[in-house]
Tab-separated table of C-alpha atoms in Angstrom:
chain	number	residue	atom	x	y	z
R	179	UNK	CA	112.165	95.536	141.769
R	180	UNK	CA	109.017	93.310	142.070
R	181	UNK	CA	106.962	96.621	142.565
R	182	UNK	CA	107.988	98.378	139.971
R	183	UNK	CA	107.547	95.534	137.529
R	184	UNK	CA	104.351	95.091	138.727
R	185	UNK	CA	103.523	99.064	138.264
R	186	UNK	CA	105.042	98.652	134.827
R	187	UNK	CA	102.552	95.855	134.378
R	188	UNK	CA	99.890	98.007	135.602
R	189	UNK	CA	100.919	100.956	133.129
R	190	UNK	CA	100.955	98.296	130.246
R	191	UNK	CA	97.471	97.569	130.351
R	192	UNK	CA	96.074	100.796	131.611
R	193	UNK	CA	97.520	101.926	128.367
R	194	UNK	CA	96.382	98.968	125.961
R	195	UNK	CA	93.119	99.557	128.126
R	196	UNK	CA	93.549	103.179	126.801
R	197	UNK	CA	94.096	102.344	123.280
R	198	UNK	CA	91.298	99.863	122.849
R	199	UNK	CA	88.347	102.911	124.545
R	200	UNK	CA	90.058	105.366	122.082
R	201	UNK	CA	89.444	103.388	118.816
R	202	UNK	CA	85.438	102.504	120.118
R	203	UNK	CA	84.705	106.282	119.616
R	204	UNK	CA	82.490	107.558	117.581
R	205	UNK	CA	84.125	109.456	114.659
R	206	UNK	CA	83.340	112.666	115.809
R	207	UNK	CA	85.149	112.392	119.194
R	208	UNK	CA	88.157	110.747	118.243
R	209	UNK	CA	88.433	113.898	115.412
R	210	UNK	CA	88.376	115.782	118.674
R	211	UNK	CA	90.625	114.419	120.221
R	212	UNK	CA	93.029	113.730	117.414
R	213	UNK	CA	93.132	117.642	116.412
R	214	UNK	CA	93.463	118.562	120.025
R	215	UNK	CA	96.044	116.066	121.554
R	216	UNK	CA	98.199	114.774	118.223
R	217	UNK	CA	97.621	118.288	115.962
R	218	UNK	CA	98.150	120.426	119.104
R	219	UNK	CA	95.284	122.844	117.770
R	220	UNK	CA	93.979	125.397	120.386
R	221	UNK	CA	90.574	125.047	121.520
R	222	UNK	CA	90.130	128.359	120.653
R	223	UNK	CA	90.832	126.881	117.364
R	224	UNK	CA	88.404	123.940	117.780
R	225	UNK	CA	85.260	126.453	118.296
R	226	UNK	CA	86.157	128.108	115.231
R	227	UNK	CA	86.739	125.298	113.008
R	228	UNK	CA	83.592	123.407	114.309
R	229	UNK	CA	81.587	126.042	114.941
R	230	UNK	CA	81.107	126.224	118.430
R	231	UNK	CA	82.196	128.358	121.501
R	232	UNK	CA	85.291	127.678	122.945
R	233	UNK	CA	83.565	126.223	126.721
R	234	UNK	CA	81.222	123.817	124.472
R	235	UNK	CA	84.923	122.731	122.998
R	236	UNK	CA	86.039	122.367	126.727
R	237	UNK	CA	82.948	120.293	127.592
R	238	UNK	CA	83.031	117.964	124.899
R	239	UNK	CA	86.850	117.315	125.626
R	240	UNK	CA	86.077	116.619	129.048
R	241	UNK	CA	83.214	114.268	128.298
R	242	UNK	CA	85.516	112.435	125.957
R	243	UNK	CA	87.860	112.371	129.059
R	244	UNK	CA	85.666	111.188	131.035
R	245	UNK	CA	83.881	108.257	128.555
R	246	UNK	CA	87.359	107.301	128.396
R	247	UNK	CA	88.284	106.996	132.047
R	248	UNK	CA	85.102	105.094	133.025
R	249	UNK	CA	86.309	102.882	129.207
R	250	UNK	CA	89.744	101.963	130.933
R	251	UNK	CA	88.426	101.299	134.256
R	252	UNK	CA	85.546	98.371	133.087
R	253	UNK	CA	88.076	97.077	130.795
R	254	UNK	CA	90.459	96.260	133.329
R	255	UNK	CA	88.194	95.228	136.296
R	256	UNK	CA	86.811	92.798	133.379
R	257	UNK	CA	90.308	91.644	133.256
R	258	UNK	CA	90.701	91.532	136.947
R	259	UNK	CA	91.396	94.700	138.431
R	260	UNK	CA	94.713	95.577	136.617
C-alpha cells in the first residue's frame, strides 16, 4: 500500500512536472503537439499542412519529446528527485 501511494505520488508530479514543460513552449511546438496528440492529425498530415516532409515532422516531434523529458526531469530533481 505504502508503495503504491508513493508511485502514485511519483505519477502526480511527474505529470504536474509534465504540464508545467508543456505550457513553457514556444507557440510553434505546443501547435505541434496539440494537432498531433489532442487533434489526432497524421504526420503525414502535419508535412502537408506546414509544409514540410513527413521525417522533418518526425524530428521536430521527437525534439519536442525530448525538450520535454529533460523539462520534467530538472523540474523534479529541483524539487528533490520526485
Amino acid at each position: 500500500a505504502v508503495a503504491r501511494e508513493q508511485h502514485e505520488a511519483t505519477a502526480a508530479a511527474r505529470r504536474a512536472a509534465l504540464d508545467d514543460c508543456i505550457l513553457k513552449l514556444p507557440q510553434l511546438q505546443l501547435d505541434l503537439l496539440i494537432r498531433r496528440y489532442r487533434g489526432g492529425m497524421s504526420v503525414k498530415e502535419l508535412a502537408a499542412k506546414m509544409a514540410l516532409s513527413a521525417p522533418a515532422v518526425v524530428m521536430r516531434l521527437k525534439r519536442i519529446r525530448h525538450a520535454l523529458l529533460r523539462c520534467v526531469e530538472t523540474a523534479l530533481a529541483a524539487k528533490g528527485g520526485q
